[in-house]
mmCIF file of C-alpha atoms in Angstrom:
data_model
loop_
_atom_site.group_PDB
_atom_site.id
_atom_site.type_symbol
_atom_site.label_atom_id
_atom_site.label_comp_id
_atom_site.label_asym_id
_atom_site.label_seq_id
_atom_site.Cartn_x
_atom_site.Cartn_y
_atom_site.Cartn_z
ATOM 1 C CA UNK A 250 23.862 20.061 -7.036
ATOM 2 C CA UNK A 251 22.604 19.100 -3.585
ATOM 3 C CA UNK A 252 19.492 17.260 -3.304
ATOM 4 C CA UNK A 253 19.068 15.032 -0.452
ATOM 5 C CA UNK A 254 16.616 12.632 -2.276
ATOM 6 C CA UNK A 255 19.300 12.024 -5.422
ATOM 7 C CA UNK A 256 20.130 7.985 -4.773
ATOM 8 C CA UNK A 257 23.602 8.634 -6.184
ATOM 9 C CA UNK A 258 25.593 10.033 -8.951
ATOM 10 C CA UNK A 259 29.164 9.906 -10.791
ATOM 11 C CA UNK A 260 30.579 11.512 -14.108
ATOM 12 C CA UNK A 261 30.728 10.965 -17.819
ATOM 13 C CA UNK A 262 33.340 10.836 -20.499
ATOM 14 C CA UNK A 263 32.081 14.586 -21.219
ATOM 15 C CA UNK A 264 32.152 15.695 -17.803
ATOM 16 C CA UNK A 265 28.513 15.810 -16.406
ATOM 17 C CA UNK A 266 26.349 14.969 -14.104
ATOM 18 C CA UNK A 267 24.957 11.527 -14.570
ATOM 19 C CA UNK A 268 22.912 8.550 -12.545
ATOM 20 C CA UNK A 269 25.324 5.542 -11.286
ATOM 21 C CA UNK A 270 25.016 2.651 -13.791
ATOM 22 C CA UNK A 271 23.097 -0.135 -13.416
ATOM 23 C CA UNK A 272 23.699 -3.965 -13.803
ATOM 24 C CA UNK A 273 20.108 -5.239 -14.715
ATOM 25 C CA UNK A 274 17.901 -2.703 -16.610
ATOM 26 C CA UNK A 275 15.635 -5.879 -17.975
ATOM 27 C CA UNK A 276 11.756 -5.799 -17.023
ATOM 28 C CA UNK A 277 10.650 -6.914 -14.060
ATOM 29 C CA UNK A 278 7.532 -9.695 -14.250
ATOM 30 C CA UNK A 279 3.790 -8.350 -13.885
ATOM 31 C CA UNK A 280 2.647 -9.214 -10.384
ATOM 32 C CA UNK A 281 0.992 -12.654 -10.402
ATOM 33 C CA UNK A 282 -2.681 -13.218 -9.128
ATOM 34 C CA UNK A 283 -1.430 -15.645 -6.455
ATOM 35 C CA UNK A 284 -1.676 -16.236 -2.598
ATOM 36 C CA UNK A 285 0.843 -13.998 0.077
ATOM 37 C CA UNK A 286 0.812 -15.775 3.540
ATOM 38 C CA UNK A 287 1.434 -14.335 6.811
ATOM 39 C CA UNK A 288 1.006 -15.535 10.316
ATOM 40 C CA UNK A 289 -1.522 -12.714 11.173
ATOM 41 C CA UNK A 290 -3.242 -12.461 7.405
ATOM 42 C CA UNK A 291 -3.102 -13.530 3.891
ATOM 43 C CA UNK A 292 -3.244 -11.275 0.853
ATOM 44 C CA UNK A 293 -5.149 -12.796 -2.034
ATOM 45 C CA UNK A 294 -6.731 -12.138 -5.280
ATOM 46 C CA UNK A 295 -9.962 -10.151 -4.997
ATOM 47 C CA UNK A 296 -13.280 -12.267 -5.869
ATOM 48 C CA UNK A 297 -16.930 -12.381 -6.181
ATOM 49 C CA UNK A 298 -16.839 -14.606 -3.061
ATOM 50 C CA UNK A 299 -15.339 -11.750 -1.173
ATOM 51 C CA UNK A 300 -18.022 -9.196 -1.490
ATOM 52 C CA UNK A 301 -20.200 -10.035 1.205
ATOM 53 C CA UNK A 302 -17.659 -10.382 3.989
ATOM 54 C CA UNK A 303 -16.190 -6.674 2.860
ATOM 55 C CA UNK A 304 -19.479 -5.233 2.378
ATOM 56 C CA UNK A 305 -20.234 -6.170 6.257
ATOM 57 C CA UNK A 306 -16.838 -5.144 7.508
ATOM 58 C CA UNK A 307 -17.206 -2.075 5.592
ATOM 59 C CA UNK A 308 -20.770 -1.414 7.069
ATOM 60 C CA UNK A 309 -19.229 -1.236 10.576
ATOM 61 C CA UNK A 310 -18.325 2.283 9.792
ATOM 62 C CA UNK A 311 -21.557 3.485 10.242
ATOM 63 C CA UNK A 312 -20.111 7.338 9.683
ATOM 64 C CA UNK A 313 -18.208 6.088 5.951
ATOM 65 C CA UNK A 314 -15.299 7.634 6.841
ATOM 66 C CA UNK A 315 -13.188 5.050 5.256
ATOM 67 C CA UNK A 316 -14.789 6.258 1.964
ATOM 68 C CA UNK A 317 -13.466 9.945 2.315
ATOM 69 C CA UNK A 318 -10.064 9.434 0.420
ATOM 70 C CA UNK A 319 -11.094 6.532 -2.226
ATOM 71 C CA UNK A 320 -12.921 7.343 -5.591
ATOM 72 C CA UNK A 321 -15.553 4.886 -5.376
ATOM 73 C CA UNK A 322 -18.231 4.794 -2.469
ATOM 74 C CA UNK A 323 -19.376 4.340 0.160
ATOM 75 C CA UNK A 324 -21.865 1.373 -0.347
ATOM 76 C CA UNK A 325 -25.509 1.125 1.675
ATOM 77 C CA UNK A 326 -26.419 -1.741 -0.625
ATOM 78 C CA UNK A 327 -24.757 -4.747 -0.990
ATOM 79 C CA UNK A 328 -26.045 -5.248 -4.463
ATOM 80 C CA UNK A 329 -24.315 -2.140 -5.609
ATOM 81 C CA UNK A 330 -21.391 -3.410 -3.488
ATOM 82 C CA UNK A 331 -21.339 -6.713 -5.463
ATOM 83 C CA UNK A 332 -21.508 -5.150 -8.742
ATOM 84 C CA UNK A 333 -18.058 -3.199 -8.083
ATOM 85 C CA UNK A 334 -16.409 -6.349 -6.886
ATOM 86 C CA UNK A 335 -17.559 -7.970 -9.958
ATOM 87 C CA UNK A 336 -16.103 -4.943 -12.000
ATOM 88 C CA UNK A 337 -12.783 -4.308 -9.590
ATOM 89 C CA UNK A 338 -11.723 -8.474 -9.961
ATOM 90 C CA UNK A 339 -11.147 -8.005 -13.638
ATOM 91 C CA UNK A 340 -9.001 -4.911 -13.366
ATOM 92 C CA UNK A 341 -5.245 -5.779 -13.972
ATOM 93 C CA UNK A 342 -4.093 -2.561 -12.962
ATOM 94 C CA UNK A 343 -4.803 -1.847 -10.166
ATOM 95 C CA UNK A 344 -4.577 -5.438 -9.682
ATOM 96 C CA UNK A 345 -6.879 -5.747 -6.571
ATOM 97 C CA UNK A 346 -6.758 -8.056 -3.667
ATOM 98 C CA UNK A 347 -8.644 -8.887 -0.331
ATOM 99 C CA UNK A 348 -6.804 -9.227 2.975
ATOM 100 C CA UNK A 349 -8.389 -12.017 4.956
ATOM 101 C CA UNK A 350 -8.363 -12.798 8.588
ATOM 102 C CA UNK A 351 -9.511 -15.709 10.190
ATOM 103 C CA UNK A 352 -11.103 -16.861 6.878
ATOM 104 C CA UNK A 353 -12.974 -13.153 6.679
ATOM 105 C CA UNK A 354 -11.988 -10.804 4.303
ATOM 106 C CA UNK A 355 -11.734 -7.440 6.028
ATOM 107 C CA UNK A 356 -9.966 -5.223 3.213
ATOM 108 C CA UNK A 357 -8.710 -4.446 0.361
ATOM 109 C CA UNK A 358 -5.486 -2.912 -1.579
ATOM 110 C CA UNK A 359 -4.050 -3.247 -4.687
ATOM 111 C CA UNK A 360 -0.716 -2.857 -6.903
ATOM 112 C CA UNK A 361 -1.203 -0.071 -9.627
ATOM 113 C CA UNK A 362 0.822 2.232 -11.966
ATOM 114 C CA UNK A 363 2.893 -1.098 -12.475
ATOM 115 C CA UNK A 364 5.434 -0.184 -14.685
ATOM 116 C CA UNK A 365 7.722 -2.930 -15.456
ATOM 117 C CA UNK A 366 10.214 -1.725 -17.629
ATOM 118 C CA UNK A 367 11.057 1.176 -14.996
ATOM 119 C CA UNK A 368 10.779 -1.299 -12.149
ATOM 120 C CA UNK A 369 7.998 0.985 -10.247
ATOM 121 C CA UNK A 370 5.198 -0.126 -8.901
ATOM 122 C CA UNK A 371 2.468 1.563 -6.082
ATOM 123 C CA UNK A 372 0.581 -0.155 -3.739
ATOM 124 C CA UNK A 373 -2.937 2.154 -3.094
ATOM 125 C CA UNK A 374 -7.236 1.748 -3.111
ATOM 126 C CA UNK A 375 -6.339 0.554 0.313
ATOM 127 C CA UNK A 376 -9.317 0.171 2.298
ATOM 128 C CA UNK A 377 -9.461 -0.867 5.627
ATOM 129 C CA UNK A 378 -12.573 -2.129 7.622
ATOM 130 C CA UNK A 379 -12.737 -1.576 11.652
ATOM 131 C CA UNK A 380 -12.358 -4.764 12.382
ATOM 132 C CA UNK A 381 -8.857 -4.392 10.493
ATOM 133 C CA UNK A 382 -7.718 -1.044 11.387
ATOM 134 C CA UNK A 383 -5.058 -0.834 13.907
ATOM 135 C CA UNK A 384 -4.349 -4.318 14.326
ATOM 136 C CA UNK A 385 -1.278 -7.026 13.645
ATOM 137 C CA UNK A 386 -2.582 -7.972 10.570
ATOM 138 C CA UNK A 387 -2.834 -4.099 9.003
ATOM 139 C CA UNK A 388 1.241 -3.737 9.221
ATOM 140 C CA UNK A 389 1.467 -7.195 8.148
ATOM 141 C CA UNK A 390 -0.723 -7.301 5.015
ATOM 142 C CA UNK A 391 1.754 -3.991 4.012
ATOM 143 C CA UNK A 392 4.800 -5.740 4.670
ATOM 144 C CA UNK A 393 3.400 -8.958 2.256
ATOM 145 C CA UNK A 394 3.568 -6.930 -0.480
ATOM 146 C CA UNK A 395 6.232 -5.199 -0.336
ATOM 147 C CA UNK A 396 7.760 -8.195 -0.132
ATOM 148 C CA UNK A 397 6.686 -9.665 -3.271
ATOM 149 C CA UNK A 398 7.113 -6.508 -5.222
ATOM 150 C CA UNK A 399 10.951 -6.525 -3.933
ATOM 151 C CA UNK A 400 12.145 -9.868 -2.987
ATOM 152 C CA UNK A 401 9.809 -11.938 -5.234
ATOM 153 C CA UNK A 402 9.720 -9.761 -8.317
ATOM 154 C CA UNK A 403 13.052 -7.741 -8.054
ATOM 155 C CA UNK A 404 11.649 -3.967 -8.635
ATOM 156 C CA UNK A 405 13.217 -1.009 -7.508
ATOM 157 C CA UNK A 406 10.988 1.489 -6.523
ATOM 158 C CA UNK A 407 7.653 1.238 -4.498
ATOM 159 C CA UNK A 408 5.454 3.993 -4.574
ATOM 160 C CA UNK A 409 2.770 5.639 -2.084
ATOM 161 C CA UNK A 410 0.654 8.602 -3.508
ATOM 162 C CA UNK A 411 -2.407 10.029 -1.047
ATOM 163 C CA UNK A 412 -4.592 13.021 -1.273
ATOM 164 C CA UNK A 413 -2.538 15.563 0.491
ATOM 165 C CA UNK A 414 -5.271 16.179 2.988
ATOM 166 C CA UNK A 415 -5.636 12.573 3.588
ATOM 167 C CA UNK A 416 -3.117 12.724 7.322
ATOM 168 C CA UNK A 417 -4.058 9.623 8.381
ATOM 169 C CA UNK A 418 -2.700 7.996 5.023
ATOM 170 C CA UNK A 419 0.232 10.091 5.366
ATOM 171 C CA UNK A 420 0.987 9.199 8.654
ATOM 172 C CA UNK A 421 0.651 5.546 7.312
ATOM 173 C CA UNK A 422 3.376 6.150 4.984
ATOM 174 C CA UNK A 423 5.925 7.454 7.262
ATOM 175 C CA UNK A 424 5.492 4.807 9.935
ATOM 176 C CA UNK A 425 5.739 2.223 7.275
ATOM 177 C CA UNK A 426 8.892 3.517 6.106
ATOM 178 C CA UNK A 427 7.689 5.938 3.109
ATOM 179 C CA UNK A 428 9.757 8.650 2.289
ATOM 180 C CA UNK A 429 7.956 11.833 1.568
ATOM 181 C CA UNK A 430 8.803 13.181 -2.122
ATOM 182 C CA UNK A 431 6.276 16.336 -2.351
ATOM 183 C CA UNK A 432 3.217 17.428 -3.766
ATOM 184 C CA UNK A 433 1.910 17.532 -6.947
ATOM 185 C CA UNK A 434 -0.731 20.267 -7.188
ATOM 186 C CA UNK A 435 -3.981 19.887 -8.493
ATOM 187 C CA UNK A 436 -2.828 16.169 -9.974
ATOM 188 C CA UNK A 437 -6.128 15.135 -10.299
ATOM 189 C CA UNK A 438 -9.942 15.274 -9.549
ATOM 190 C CA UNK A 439 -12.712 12.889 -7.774
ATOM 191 C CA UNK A 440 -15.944 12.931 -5.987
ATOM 192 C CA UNK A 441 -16.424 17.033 -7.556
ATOM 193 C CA UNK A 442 -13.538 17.985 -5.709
ATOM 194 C CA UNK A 443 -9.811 18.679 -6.538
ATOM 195 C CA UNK A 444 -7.391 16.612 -5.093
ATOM 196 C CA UNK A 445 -2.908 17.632 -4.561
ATOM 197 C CA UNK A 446 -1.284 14.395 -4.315
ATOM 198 C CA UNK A 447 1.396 13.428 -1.840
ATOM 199 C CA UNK A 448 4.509 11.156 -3.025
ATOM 200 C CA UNK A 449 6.309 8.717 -0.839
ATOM 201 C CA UNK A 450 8.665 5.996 -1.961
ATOM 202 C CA UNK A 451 10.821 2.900 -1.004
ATOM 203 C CA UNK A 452 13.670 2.272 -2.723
ATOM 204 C CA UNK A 453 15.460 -1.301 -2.839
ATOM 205 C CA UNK A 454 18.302 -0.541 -1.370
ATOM 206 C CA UNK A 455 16.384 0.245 1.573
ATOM 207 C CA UNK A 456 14.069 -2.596 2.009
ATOM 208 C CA UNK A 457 16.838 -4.815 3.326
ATOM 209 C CA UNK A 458 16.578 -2.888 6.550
ATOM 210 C CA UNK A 459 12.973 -2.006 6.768
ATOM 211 C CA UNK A 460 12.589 -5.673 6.088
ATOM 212 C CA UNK A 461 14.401 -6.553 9.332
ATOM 213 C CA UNK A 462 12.420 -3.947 11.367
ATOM 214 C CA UNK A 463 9.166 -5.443 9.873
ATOM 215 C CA UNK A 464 9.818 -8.875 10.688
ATOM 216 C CA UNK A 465 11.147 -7.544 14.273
ATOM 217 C CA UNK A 466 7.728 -6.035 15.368
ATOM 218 C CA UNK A 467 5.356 -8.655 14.180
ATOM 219 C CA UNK A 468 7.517 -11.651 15.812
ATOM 220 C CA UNK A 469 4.973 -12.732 18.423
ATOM 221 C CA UNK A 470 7.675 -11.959 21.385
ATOM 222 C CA UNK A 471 6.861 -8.207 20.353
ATOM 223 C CA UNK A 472 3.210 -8.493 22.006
ATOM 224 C CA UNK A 473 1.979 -8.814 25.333
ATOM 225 C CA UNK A 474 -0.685 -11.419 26.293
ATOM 226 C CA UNK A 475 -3.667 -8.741 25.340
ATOM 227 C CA UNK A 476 -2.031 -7.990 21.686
ATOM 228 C CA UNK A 477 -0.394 -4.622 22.681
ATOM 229 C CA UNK A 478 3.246 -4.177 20.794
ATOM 230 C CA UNK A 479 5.996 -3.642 23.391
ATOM 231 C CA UNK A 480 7.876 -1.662 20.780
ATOM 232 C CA UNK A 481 6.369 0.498 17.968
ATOM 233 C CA UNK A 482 7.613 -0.269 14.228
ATOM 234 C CA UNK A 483 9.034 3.256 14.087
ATOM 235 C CA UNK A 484 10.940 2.811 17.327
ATOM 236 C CA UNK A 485 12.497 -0.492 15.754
#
């Protein structure tokens, strides 16, 4: 059997085919609703107090193209604004959080699909403001959670799904490291339309590596005096 994507396989008393064994199968611990700390961001639990600073970051997109891709959305009112954040911070999956800047929050993402017992867990309902978009702090808030879902809480597989259509996303993935698994057609529905859904994963045998490249391009050294990266994270 050849399948580029198979992470390894060996033999069985009987002969066959089977995955390579593993020496901790025990569940990994539920994501806890605590601080991550960078030097361009932090990543923290999503609250009430939050709302108004995303609701004006988000209102800088005057077009709502940020909304395209996400299920809720967009927002012209910050009351109706307010009332999701009051919903969303009592979700536990997807267990949402703000990214904050300079004391602003700017964006959100979460962890979902957590699946402790398998040791899978996606990051998505990523939405990024202007102010955040293309900026240190966007590769950085990324590179925070990964962290904790591999380093901190020891799981094995991080997941990335998109709507197929959604390129920028997908381009996301694959400069962040992603590997692209396929499509599943027609997985699901939202805003009346259908939606195929893109796969990408990191695996933890990888991170140690992408780890290295991540802290590489956000060391300070890798900017000029005007912010502009000398070397691009895929180049790393």
């Amino acid at each position: 059997m050849s399948d580029p994507l198979i992470t390894g396989q060996c033999l069985n008393a009987l002969a066959q085919r089977v995955g390579l064994p593993l020496a901790d199968t025990s569940p990994r611990p539920v994501p806890p609703r605590s601080d991550m700390v960078g030097r361009y961001c932090s990543v923290v639990p999503l609250s009430p107090d939050h709302a108004d600073d995303l609701y004006t970051a988000f209102r800088a997109d005057e077009e709502d193209r940020i909304w395209t891709y996400l299920p809720n959305g967009p927002y012209h009112d910050p009351a109706d604004f307010n009332a999701w954040v009051e919903e969303a911070v009592t979700w536990t999956d997807p267990l949402m959080h703000a990214i904050v800047v300079k004391d602003r929050a700017v964006g959100h993402a979460s962890y979902l699909r957590i699946n402790p017992t398998s040791a899978s867990i996606e990051v998505g309902f990523i939405n990024l403001s202007p102010a955040l978009q293309r900026t240190r702090a966007a590769t950085e808030f990324q590179f925070l959670m990964m962290q904790r879902a591999f380093d901190e809480l020891g799981y094995r597989r991080y997941e990335w799904k998109c709507d197929a259509l959604n390129a920028p996303s997908r381009r996301a993935a694959e400069r962040l490291g992603f590997t692209y698994e396929g499509t599943f057609r027609q997985a699901t529905h939202y805003k009346g339309r259908n939606r195929d859904t893109a796969w990408f994963s990191i695996i933890d045998t990888e991170w140690p590596d992408l780890k290295a490249r991540f802290l590489r391009w956000l060391a300070p050294d890798n900017f000029d005096a005007e912010g502009v990266q000398k070397t691009r994270l895929p180049d790393i």
